Amino acid sequence: MTISREQIASTIQSYYQAWGTGDPQQVAAFFTADCVFEDLAFAARFEGHAGVRQFVEITFAGVPDFSITPTAVVVDEGQAAAAWTMTGTHAGDLPGLPATSKPFTVRASSIIELQDDRIRRIVDYWSPLDFMRQVGLAK
C-alpha cells in the first residue's frame, strides 16, 4: 500500500500525540512488528513492539510528565524528518542518570522510515549534554 505525503504527515503527528498519553501500547501501535527504534543520545536500540514499549516505559519512569511538541515535519515518499521539543521533569532515575527533580526543555530531531502507514525505523537525535546541564548532572 502506498500512502500520500499528507497521510505520512498525519501519521507522524498522531505518533507524537500518542506520546502524550504515556501509554506504551499506544505508541507501539504506530510501528511495524519488525521495527527498529534508535535513540542515538543514549546509544540505545530497541526492536519490535516490545522494544518500543520498553523505551516508552523507561522514558516515563524517569520523566513522568514527558511531553513532545513537534515543530516541523517534512515528508517524502515513505520517509519523514521531524524537528521537535521534549520537555519534562527528571523525577525518576534514567539509565546512568539519577533523578534530580529538575525540569528540562531539549530540542531534537528524528529521521523516520515508513512501511505503508507504520513506522519501520526511527532514529532520534538530541543532545544528552544539553539535558544533563539543565537537570544539574553536568556543567
PDB file of C-alpha atoms in Angstrom, residues 37-138:
ATOM      1  CA  PHE A  37      13.880   2.458  17.292  1.00  0.00           C
ATOM      2  CA  GLU A  38      17.239   4.120  17.935  1.00  0.00           C
ATOM      3  CA  ASP A  39      17.937   6.866  20.451  1.00  0.00           C
ATOM      4  CA  LEU A  40      21.427   7.986  19.485  1.00  0.00           C
ATOM      5  CA  ALA A  41      21.815  10.265  22.516  1.00  0.00           C
ATOM      6  CA  PHE A  42      21.816   7.206  24.778  1.00  0.00           C
ATOM      7  CA  ALA A  43      23.265   4.860  22.140  1.00  0.00           C
ATOM      8  CA  ALA A  44      20.150   2.742  22.649  1.00  0.00           C
ATOM      9  CA  ARG A  45      18.469   0.446  20.138  1.00  0.00           C
ATOM     10  CA  PHE A  46      15.081  -1.179  20.594  1.00  0.00           C
ATOM     11  CA  GLU A  47      13.470  -3.686  18.230  1.00  0.00           C
ATOM     12  CA  GLY A  48       9.860  -4.695  17.659  1.00  0.00           C
ATOM     13  CA  HIS A  49       6.763  -3.642  19.564  1.00  0.00           C
ATOM     14  CA  ALA A  50       8.179  -4.972  22.842  1.00  0.00           C
ATOM     15  CA  GLY A  51      11.276  -2.833  22.404  1.00  0.00           C
ATOM     16  CA  VAL A  52       9.260   0.312  21.687  1.00  0.00           C
ATOM     17  CA  ARG A  53       7.077  -0.336  24.740  1.00  0.00           C
ATOM     18  CA  GLN A  54      10.236  -0.802  26.842  1.00  0.00           C
ATOM     19  CA  PHE A  55      11.651   2.514  25.599  1.00  0.00           C
ATOM     20  CA  VAL A  56       8.412   4.348  26.436  1.00  0.00           C
ATOM     21  CA  GLU A  57       8.320   2.726  29.898  1.00  0.00           C
ATOM     22  CA  ILE A  58      11.932   3.767  30.603  1.00  0.00           C
ATOM     23  CA  THR A  59      11.193   7.305  29.446  1.00  0.00           C
ATOM     24  CA  PHE A  60       8.099   7.750  31.632  1.00  0.00           C
ATOM     25  CA  ALA A  61       9.760   6.091  34.642  1.00  0.00           C
ATOM     26  CA  GLY A  62      12.408   8.814  34.540  1.00  0.00           C
ATOM     27  CA  VAL A  63      10.220  11.656  33.306  1.00  0.00           C
ATOM     28  CA  PRO A  64       6.571  11.090  34.331  1.00  0.00           C
ATOM     29  CA  ASP A  65       5.434  14.370  32.726  1.00  0.00           C
ATOM     30  CA  PHE A  66       7.352  13.760  29.476  1.00  0.00           C
ATOM     31  CA  SER A  67       5.953  15.697  26.530  1.00  0.00           C
ATOM     32  CA  ILE A  68       6.831  16.044  22.852  1.00  0.00           C
ATOM     33  CA  THR A  69       5.876  19.030  20.718  1.00  0.00           C
ATOM     34  CA  PRO A  70       6.618  18.675  17.005  1.00  0.00           C
ATOM     35  CA  THR A  71       7.857  21.917  15.451  1.00  0.00           C
ATOM     36  CA  ALA A  72       8.332  20.761  11.847  1.00  0.00           C
ATOM     37  CA  VAL A  73       7.634  17.649   9.818  1.00  0.00           C
ATOM     38  CA  VAL A  74       8.990  17.182   6.303  1.00  0.00           C
ATOM     39  CA  VAL A  75       7.774  14.187   4.328  1.00  0.00           C
ATOM     40  CA  ASP A  76       8.716  12.404   1.164  1.00  0.00           C
ATOM     41  CA  GLU A  77       7.598   9.091  -0.233  1.00  0.00           C
ATOM     42  CA  GLY A  78       7.940   6.562   2.583  1.00  0.00           C
ATOM     43  CA  GLN A  79      10.061   8.751   4.825  1.00  0.00           C
ATOM     44  CA  ALA A  80       9.962  11.809   7.014  1.00  0.00           C
ATOM     45  CA  ALA A  81      12.126  14.095   9.085  1.00  0.00           C
ATOM     46  CA  ALA A  82      10.791  15.806  12.165  1.00  0.00           C
ATOM     47  CA  ALA A  83      12.013  18.517  14.490  1.00  0.00           C
ATOM     48  CA  TRP A  84      10.509  18.505  17.953  1.00  0.00           C
ATOM     49  CA  THR A  85      10.965  19.699  21.507  1.00  0.00           C
ATOM     50  CA  MET A  86      10.833  17.434  24.533  1.00  0.00           C
ATOM     51  CA  THR A  87      10.015  18.757  27.968  1.00  0.00           C
ATOM     52  CA  GLY A  88       9.512  17.300  31.388  1.00  0.00           C
ATOM     53  CA  THR A  89      10.849  16.905  34.884  1.00  0.00           C
ATOM     54  CA  HIS A  90      13.649  14.439  35.611  1.00  0.00           C
ATOM     55  CA  ALA A  91      11.740  12.979  38.572  1.00  0.00           C
ATOM     56  CA  GLY A  92      12.921   9.365  38.318  1.00  0.00           C
ATOM     57  CA  ASP A  93      16.152   7.578  37.533  1.00  0.00           C
ATOM     58  CA  LEU A  94      17.128   7.026  33.915  1.00  0.00           C
ATOM     59  CA  PRO A  95      19.871   4.543  32.972  1.00  0.00           C
ATOM     60  CA  GLY A  96      23.053   6.042  34.451  1.00  0.00           C
ATOM     61  CA  LEU A  97      21.284   9.310  35.359  1.00  0.00           C
ATOM     62  CA  PRO A  98      19.946   9.566  38.924  1.00  0.00           C
ATOM     63  CA  ALA A  99      16.794  11.651  39.383  1.00  0.00           C
ATOM     64  CA  THR A 100      17.268  15.364  40.024  1.00  0.00           C
ATOM     65  CA  SER A 101      13.639  16.603  40.098  1.00  0.00           C
ATOM     66  CA  LYS A 102      14.635  19.421  37.721  1.00  0.00           C
ATOM     67  CA  PRO A 103      12.764  20.455  34.573  1.00  0.00           C
ATOM     68  CA  PHE A 104      14.237  20.444  31.081  1.00  0.00           C
ATOM     69  CA  THR A 105      13.440  21.516  27.528  1.00  0.00           C
ATOM     70  CA  VAL A 106      15.576  19.971  24.785  1.00  0.00           C
ATOM     71  CA  ARG A 107      15.300  20.284  21.010  1.00  0.00           C
ATOM     72  CA  ALA A 108      15.511  17.088  18.986  1.00  0.00           C
ATOM     73  CA  SER A 109      15.015  15.629  15.531  1.00  0.00           C
ATOM     74  CA  SER A 110      14.085  12.296  14.021  1.00  0.00           C
ATOM     75  CA  ILE A 111      14.632  10.532  10.731  1.00  0.00           C
ATOM     76  CA  ILE A 112      11.696   8.230  10.090  1.00  0.00           C
ATOM     77  CA  GLU A 113      11.242   5.436   7.573  1.00  0.00           C
ATOM     78  CA  LEU A 114       7.725   4.149   6.992  1.00  0.00           C
ATOM     79  CA  GLN A 115       6.263   0.981   5.589  1.00  0.00           C
ATOM     80  CA  ASP A 116       2.715   1.630   4.464  1.00  0.00           C
ATOM     81  CA  ASP A 117       1.180   3.603   7.346  1.00  0.00           C
ATOM     82  CA  ARG A 118       3.513   2.361  10.098  1.00  0.00           C
ATOM     83  CA  ILE A 119       6.961   3.408  11.284  1.00  0.00           C
ATOM     84  CA  ARG A 120       9.562   0.831  10.291  1.00  0.00           C
ATOM     85  CA  ARG A 121      12.608   2.666  11.601  1.00  0.00           C
ATOM     86  CA  ILE A 122      13.127   5.833  13.598  1.00  0.00           C
ATOM     87  CA  VAL A 123      16.372   7.410  14.701  1.00  0.00           C
ATOM     88  CA  ASP A 124      16.197  10.197  17.288  1.00  0.00           C
ATOM     89  CA  TYR A 125      18.942  12.806  17.607  1.00  0.00           C
ATOM     90  CA  TRP A 126      19.271  15.164  20.592  1.00  0.00           C
ATOM     91  CA  SER A 127      21.945  16.485  22.917  1.00  0.00           C
ATOM     92  CA  PRO A 128      22.364  14.491  26.127  1.00  0.00           C
ATOM     93  CA  LEU A 129      24.777  17.185  27.350  1.00  0.00           C
ATOM     94  CA  ASP A 130      22.057  19.822  26.990  1.00  0.00           C
ATOM     95  CA  PHE A 131      19.709  17.587  29.001  1.00  0.00           C
ATOM     96  CA  MET A 132      22.323  16.854  31.686  1.00  0.00           C
ATOM     97  CA  ARG A 133      23.203  20.541  32.067  1.00  0.00           C
ATOM     98  CA  GLN A 134      19.564  21.513  32.519  1.00  0.00           C
ATOM     99  CA  VAL A 135      18.895  18.839  35.151  1.00  0.00           C
ATOM    100  CA  GLY A 136      22.139  19.567  37.029  1.00  0.00           C
ATOM    101  CA  LEU A 137      24.166  16.478  36.119  1.00  0.00           C
ATOM    102  CA  ALA A 138      26.786  18.359  34.050  1.00  0.00           C
TER     103      ALA A 138
END
